[in-house]
Short mmCIF file of C-alpha atoms and ligand atoms in Angstrom, two decimals:
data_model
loop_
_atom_site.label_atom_id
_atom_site.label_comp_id
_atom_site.label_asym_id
_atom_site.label_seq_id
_atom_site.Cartn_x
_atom_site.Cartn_y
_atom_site.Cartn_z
CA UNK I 1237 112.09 103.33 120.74
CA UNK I 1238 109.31 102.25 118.86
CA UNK I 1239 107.29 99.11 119.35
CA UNK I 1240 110.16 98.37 122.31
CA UNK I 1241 106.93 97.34 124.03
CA UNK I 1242 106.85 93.91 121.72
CA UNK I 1243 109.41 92.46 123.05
CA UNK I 1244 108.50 92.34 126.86
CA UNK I 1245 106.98 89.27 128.02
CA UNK I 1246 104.50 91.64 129.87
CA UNK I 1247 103.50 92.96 126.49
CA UNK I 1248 102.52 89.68 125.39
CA UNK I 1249 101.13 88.41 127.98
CA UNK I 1250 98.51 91.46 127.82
CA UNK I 1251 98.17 91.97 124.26
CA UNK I 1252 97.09 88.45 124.12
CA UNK I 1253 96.40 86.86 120.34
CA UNK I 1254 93.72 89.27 118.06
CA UNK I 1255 93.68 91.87 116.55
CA UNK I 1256 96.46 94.70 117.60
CA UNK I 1257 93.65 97.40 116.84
CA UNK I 1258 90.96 96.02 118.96
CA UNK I 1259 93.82 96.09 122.02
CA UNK I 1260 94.28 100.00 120.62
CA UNK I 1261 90.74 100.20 121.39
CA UNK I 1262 90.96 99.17 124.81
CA UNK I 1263 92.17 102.02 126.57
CA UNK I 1264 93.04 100.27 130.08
CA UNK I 1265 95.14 97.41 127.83
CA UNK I 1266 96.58 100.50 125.64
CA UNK I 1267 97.76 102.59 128.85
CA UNK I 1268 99.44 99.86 130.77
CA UNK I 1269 100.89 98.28 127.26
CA UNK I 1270 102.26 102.23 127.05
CA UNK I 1271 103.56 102.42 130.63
CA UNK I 1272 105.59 99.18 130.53
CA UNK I 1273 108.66 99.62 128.44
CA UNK I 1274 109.04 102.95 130.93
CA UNK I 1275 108.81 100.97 134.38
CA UNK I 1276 111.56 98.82 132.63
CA UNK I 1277 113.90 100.78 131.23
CA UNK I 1278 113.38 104.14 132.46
CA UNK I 1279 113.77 106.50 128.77
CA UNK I 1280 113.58 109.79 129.08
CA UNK I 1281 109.69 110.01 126.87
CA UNK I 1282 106.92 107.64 126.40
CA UNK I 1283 105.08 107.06 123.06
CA UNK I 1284 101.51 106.29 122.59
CA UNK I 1285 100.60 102.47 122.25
CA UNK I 1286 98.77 103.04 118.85
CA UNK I 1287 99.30 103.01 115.05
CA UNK I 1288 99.66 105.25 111.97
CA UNK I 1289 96.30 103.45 110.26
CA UNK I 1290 94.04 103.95 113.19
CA UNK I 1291 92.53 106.84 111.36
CA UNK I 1292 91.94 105.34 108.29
CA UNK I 1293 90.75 101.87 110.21
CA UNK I 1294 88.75 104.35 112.48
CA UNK I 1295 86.57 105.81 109.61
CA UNK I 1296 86.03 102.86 107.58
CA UNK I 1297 88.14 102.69 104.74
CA UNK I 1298 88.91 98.77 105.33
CA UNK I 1299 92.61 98.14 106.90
CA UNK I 1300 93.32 95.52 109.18
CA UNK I 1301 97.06 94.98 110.84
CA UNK I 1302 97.86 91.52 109.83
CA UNK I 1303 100.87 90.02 112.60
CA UNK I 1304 103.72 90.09 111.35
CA UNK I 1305 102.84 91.43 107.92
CA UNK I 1306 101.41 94.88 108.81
CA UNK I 1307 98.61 97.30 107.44
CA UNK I 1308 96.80 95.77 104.58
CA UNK I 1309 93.81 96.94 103.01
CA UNK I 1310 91.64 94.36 100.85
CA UNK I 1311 89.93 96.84 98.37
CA UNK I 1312 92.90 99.43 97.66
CA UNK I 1313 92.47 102.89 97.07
CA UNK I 1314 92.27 103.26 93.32
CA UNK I 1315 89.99 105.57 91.84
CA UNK I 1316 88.36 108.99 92.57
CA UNK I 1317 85.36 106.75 93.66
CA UNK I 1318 87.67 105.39 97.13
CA UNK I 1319 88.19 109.13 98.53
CA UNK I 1320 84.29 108.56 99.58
CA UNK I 1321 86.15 106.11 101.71
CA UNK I 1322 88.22 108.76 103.23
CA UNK I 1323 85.97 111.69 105.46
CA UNK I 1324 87.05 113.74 107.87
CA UNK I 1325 87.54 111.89 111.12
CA UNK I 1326 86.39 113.76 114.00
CA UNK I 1327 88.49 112.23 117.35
CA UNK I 1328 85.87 112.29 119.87
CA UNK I 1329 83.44 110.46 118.31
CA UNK I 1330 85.59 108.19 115.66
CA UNK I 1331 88.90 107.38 118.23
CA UNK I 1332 87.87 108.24 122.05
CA UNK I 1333 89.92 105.33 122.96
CA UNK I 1334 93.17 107.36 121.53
CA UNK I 1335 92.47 110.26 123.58
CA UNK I 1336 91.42 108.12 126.70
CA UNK I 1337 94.60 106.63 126.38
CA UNK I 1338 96.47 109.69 126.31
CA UNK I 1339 94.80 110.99 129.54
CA UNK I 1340 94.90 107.30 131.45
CA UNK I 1341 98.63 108.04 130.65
CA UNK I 1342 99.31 111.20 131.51
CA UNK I 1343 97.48 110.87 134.92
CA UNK I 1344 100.36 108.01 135.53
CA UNK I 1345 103.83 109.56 133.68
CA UNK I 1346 106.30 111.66 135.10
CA UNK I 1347 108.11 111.93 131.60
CA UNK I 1348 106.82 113.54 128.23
CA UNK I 1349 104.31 111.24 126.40
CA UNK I 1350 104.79 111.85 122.61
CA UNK I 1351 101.63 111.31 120.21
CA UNK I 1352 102.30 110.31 116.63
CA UNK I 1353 100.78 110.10 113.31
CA UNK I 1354 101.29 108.62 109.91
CA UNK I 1355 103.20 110.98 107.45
CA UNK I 1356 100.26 111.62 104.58
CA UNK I 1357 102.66 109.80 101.88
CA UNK I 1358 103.39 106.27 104.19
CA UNK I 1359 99.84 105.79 104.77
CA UNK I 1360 98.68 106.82 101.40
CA UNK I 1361 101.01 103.89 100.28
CA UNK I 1362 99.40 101.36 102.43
CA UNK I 1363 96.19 102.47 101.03
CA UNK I 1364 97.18 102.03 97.28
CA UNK I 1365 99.38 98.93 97.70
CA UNK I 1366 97.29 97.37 100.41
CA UNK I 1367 99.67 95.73 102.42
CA UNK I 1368 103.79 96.53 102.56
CA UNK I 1369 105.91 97.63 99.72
CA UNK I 1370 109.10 97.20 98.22
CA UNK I 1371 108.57 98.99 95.39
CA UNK I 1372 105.87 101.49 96.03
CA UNK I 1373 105.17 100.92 92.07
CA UNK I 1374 101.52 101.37 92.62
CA UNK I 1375 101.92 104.08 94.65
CA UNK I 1376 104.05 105.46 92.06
CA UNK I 1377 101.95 104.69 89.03
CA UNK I 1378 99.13 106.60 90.57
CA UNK I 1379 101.47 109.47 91.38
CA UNK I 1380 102.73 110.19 87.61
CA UNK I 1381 99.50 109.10 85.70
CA UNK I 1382 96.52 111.02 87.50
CA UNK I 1383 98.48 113.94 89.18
CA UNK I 1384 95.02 115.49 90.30
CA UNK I 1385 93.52 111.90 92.05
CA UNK I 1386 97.16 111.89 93.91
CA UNK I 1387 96.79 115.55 95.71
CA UNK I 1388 93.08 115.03 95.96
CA UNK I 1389 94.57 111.85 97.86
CA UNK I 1390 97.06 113.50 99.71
CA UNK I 1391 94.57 116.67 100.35
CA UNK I 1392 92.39 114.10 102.89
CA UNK I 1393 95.15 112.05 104.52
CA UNK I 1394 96.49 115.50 105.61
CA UNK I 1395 93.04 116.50 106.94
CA UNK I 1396 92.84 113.52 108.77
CA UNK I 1397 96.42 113.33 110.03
CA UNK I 1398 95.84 116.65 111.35
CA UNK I 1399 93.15 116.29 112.96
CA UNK I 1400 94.19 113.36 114.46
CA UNK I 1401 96.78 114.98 115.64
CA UNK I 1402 95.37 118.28 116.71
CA UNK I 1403 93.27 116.09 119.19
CA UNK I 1404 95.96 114.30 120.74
CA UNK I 1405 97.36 117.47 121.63
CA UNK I 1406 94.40 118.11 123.42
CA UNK I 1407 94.23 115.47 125.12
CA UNK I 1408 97.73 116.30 126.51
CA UNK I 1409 100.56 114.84 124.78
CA UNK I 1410 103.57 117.08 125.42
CA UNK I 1411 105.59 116.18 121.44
CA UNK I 1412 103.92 114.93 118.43
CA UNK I 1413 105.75 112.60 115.67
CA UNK I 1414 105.07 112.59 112.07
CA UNK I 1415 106.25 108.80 110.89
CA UNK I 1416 107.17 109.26 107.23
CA UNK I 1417 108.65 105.82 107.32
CA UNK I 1418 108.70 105.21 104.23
CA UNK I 1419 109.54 108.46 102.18
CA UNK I 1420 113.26 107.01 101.46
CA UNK I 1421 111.88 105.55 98.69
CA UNK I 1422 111.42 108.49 96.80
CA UNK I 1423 113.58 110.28 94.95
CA UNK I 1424 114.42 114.16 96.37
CA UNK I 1425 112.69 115.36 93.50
CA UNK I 1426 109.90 112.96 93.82
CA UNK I 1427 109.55 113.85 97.23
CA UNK I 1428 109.44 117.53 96.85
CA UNK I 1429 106.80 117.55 94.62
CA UNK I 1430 104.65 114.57 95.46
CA UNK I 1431 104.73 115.08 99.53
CA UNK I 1432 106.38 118.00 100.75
CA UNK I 1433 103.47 120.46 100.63
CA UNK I 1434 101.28 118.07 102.27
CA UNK I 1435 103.54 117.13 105.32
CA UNK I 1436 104.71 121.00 105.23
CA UNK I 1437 100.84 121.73 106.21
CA UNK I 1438 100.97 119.20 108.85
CA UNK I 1439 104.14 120.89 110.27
CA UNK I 1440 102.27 124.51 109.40
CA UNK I 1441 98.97 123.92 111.26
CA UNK I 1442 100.41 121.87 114.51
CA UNK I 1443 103.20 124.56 115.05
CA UNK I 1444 100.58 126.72 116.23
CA UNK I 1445 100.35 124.22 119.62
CA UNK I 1446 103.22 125.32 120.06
CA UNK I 1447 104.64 121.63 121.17
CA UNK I 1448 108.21 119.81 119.68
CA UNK I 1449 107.22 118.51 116.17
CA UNK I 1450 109.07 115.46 115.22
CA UNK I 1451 109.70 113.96 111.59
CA UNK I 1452 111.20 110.49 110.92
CA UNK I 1453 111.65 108.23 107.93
CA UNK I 1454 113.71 105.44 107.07
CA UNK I 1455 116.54 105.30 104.71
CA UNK I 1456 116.04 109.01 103.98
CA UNK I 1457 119.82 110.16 104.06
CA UNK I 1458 119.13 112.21 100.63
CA UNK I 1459 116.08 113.60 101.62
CA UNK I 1460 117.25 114.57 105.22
CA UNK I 1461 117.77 118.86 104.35
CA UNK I 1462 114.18 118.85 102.70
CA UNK I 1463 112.79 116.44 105.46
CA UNK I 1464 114.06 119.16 107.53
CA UNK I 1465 112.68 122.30 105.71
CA UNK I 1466 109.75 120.59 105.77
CA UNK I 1467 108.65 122.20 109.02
CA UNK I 1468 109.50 120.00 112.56
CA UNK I 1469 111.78 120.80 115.07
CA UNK I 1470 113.40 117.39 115.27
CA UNK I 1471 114.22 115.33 112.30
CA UNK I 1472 114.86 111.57 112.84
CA UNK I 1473 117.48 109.54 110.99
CA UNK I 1474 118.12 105.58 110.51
CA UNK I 1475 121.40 104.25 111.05
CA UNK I 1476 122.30 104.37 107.19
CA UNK I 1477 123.77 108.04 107.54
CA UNK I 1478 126.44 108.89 110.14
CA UNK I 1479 124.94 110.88 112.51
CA UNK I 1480 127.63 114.17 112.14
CA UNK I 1481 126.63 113.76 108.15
CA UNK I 1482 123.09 113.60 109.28
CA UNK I 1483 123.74 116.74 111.61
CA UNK I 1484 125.01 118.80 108.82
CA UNK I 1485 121.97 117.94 105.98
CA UNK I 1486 119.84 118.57 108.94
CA UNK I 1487 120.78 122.24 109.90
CA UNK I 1488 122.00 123.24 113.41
CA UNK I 1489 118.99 125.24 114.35
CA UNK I 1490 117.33 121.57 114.71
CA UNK I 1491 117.64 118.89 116.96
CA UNK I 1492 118.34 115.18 115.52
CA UNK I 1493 117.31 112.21 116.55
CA UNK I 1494 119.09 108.67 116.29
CA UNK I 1495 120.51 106.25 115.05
CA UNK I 1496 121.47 103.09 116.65
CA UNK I 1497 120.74 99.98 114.03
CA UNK I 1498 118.38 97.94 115.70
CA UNK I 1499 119.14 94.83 113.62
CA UNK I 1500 122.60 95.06 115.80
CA UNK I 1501 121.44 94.50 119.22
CA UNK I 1502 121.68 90.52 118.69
CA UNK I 1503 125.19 90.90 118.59
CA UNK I 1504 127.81 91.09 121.25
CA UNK I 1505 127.70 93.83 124.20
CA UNK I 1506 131.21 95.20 123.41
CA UNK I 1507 129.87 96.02 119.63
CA UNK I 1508 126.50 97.51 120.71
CA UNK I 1509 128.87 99.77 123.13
CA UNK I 1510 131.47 100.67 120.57
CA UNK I 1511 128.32 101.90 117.94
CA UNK I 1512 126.95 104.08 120.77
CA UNK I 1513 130.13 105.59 121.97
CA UNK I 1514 130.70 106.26 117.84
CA UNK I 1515 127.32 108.02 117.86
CA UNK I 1516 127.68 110.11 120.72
CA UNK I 1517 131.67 110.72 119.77
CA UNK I 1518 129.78 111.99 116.67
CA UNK I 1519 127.59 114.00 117.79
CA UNK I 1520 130.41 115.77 120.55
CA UNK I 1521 128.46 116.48 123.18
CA UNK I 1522 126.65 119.55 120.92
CA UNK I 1523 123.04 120.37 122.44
CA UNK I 1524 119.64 119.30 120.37
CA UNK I 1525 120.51 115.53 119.83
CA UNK I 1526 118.11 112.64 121.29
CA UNK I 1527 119.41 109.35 121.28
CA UNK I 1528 117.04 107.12 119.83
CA UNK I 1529 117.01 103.63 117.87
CA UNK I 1530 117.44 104.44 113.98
CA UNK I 1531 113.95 102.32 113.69
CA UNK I 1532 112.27 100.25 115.68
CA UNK I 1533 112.48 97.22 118.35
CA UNK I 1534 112.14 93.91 116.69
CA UNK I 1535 110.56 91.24 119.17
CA UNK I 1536 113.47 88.70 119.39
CA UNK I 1537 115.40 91.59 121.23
CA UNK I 1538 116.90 90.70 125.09
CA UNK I 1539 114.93 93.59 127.25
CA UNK I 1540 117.84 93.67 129.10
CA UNK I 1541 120.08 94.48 126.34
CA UNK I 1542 117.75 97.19 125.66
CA UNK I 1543 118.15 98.50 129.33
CA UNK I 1544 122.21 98.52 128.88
CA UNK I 1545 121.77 100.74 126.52
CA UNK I 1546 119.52 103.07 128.08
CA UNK I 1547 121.74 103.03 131.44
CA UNK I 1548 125.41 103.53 128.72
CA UNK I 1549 123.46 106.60 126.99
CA UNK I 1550 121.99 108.03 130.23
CA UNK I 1551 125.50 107.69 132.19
CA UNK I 1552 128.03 108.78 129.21
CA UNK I 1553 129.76 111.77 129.61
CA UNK I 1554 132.72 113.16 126.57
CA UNK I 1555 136.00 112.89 128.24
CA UNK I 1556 137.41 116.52 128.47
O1 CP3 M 1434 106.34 101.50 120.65
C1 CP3 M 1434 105.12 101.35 120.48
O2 CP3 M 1434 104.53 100.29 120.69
C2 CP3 M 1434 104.38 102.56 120.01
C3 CP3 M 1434 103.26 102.30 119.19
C4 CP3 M 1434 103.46 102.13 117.70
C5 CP3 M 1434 103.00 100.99 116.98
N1 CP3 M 1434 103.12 101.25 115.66
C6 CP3 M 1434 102.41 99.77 117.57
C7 CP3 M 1434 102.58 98.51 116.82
C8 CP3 M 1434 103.95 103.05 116.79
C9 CP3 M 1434 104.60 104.38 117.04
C10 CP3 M 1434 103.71 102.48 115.49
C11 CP3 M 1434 104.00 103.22 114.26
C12 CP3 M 1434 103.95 102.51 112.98
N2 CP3 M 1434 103.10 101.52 112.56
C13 CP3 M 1434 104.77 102.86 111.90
C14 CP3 M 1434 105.76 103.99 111.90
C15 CP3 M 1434 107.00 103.68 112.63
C16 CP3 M 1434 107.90 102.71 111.92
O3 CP3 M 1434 108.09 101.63 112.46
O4 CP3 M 1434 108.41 103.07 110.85
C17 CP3 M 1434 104.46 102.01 110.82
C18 CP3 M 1434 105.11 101.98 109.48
C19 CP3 M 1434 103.38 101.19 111.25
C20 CP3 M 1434 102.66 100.13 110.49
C21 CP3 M 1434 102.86 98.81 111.16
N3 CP3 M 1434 102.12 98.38 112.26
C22 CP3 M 1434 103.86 97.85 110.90
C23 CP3 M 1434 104.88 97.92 109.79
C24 CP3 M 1434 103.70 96.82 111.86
C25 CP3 M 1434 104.59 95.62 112.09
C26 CP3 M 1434 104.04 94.33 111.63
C27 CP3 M 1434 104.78 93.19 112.35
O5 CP3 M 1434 104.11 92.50 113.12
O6 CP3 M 1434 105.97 93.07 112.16
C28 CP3 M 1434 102.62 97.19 112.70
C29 CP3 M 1434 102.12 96.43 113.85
C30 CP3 M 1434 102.47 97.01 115.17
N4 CP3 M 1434 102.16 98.30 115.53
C31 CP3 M 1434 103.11 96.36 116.28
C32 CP3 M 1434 103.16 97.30 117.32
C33 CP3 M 1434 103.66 97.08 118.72
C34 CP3 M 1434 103.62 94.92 116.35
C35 CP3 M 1434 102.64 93.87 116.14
C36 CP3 M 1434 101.70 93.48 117.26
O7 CP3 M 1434 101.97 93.60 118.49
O8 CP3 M 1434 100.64 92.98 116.89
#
């Protein structure tokens, strides 16, 4: 459950006003702000209290998180002059606080901890657009008029997701996420040829940890057998496409992840029930299926809605 952490009073009380990256710099904050949706509600993994731009924030190209907007960067990426903005990012030295974290984590978890990085394609888009998108029209006027300034583009966010990344494995995560939130916007077409190789090198180079690669993106139900090719062993879905549907674009020899709508947990207990018994009906008990949230927590949610739902997944069982 991503960002379940925001709506804890704990998480508040800690992550104070300011600037969400300077409390991602803070490793003590980060590892307790990590640790506290798992004392509560006791899931089954942990994820890393960080973001998909703390790379690009890390090395300087100029993005901020602004609350309750997002990433936005105040001199976009638009010519071959901005990928001077964009070097290699070496982890030790540019984002010790990330890997601190990781390890002032680990020393504390009994469950997986699961690292994560922007897909190549969702942070490229915060780069061009500088802030959050409904059309991605920069994004895509860049892509179909200068072909060879996108893939140069595309060439260093992959260097640095990787090696962001590759260091976090290090450290010790046990499962590494690629959020491609927003690919959905793309056509399949679009997708193949604008992002696939890039996130297919991702896939490619981590594989050789040899830890569970995850891929998720929202409102990427036509995309979902190529977000699969693409290379992870677990592909992530929204609630948009019935899981069983999702299941079959997906392939059996992966796991899936999902797809609870999030936007529903205001709603009465009876309905939140009846949409997880539906998923899990879906899915029939078959191995290789994580129950998840098809996106993440928003902060007006009731914790302890959120821990009904844990206890409902953890104790269902398919009537024989
Ligand atoms: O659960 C966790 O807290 C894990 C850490 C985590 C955060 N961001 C912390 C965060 C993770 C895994 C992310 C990933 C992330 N960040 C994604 C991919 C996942 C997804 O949701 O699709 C994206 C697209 C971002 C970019 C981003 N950062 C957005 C869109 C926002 C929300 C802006 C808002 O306030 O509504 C952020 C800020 C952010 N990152 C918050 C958290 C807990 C909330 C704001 C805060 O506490 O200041």
């Amino acid at each position: 459950m991503r960002q379940a952490g925001r709506s804890l009073p704990e998480y508040r009380a800690l992550r104070k006003e300011g600037s969400i990256l300077e409390a991602i710099k803070k490793p003590d904050i980060s590892t307790e702000i990590t640790l506290q949706p798992i004392r509560r509600y006791g899931v089954d993994a942990a994820i890393l209290f960080s973001d998909i731009v703390v790379p690009v924030h890390a090395i300087g190209f100029g993005v901020e998180i602004e609350p309750g907007i997002g990433p936005v960067a105040a001199d976009p990426f638009r010519s071959s002059d901005d990928l001077k903005r964009l070097r290699n990012l070496n982890p030790e030295l540019d984002t010790p606080y990330v890997l601190d974290t990781i390890k002032g984590c680990i020393e504390e978890l009994e469950i997986p901890l699961i690292g994560f990085a922007g897909g190549p394609f969702t942070v490229a888009s915060y780069l061009i657009e500088g802030g959050p998108s409904r059309s991605y029209q920069k994004t895509k006027a860049l892509m179909f008029s200068d072909r060879k300034l996108w893939d140069s583009l595309m060439e260093r966010l992959t260097d640095i997701t990787i090696q962001s990344l590759l260091s976090q494995v290090e450290a010790g995560v046990s499962a590494i996420q690629l959020f491609d939130s927003w690919a959905g916007s793309l056509s399949p077409s679009q997708y193949e040829s604008f992002v696939f190789p890039y996130s297919q090198k991702v896939f490619d180079i981590l594989g050789e940890t040899g830890v569970p690669r995850i891929h998720f993106g929202v409102g990427t139900g036509e995309l979902l057998s190529l977000m699969s090719d693409v290379g992870a062993d677990v592909v992530g879905v929204d609630w948009r496409v019935p899981i069983d549907t999702a299941r079959e674009r997906i392939g059996s020899r992966k796991a899936v992840q999902g797809n609870l709508d999030p936007a529903i947990l205001g709603g009465s207990w009876s309905s939140i029930e009846s949409e997880i018994i539906t998923i899990m009906k879906k899915i029939g008990g078959k191995p290789g299926h994580i129950f998840n949230l098809g996106h993440g927590v928003t902060p007006d949610v009731n914790p302890d809605v959120l821990l009904r739902v844990v206890e409902l997944v953890h104790d269902f069982r398919l009537e024989t």
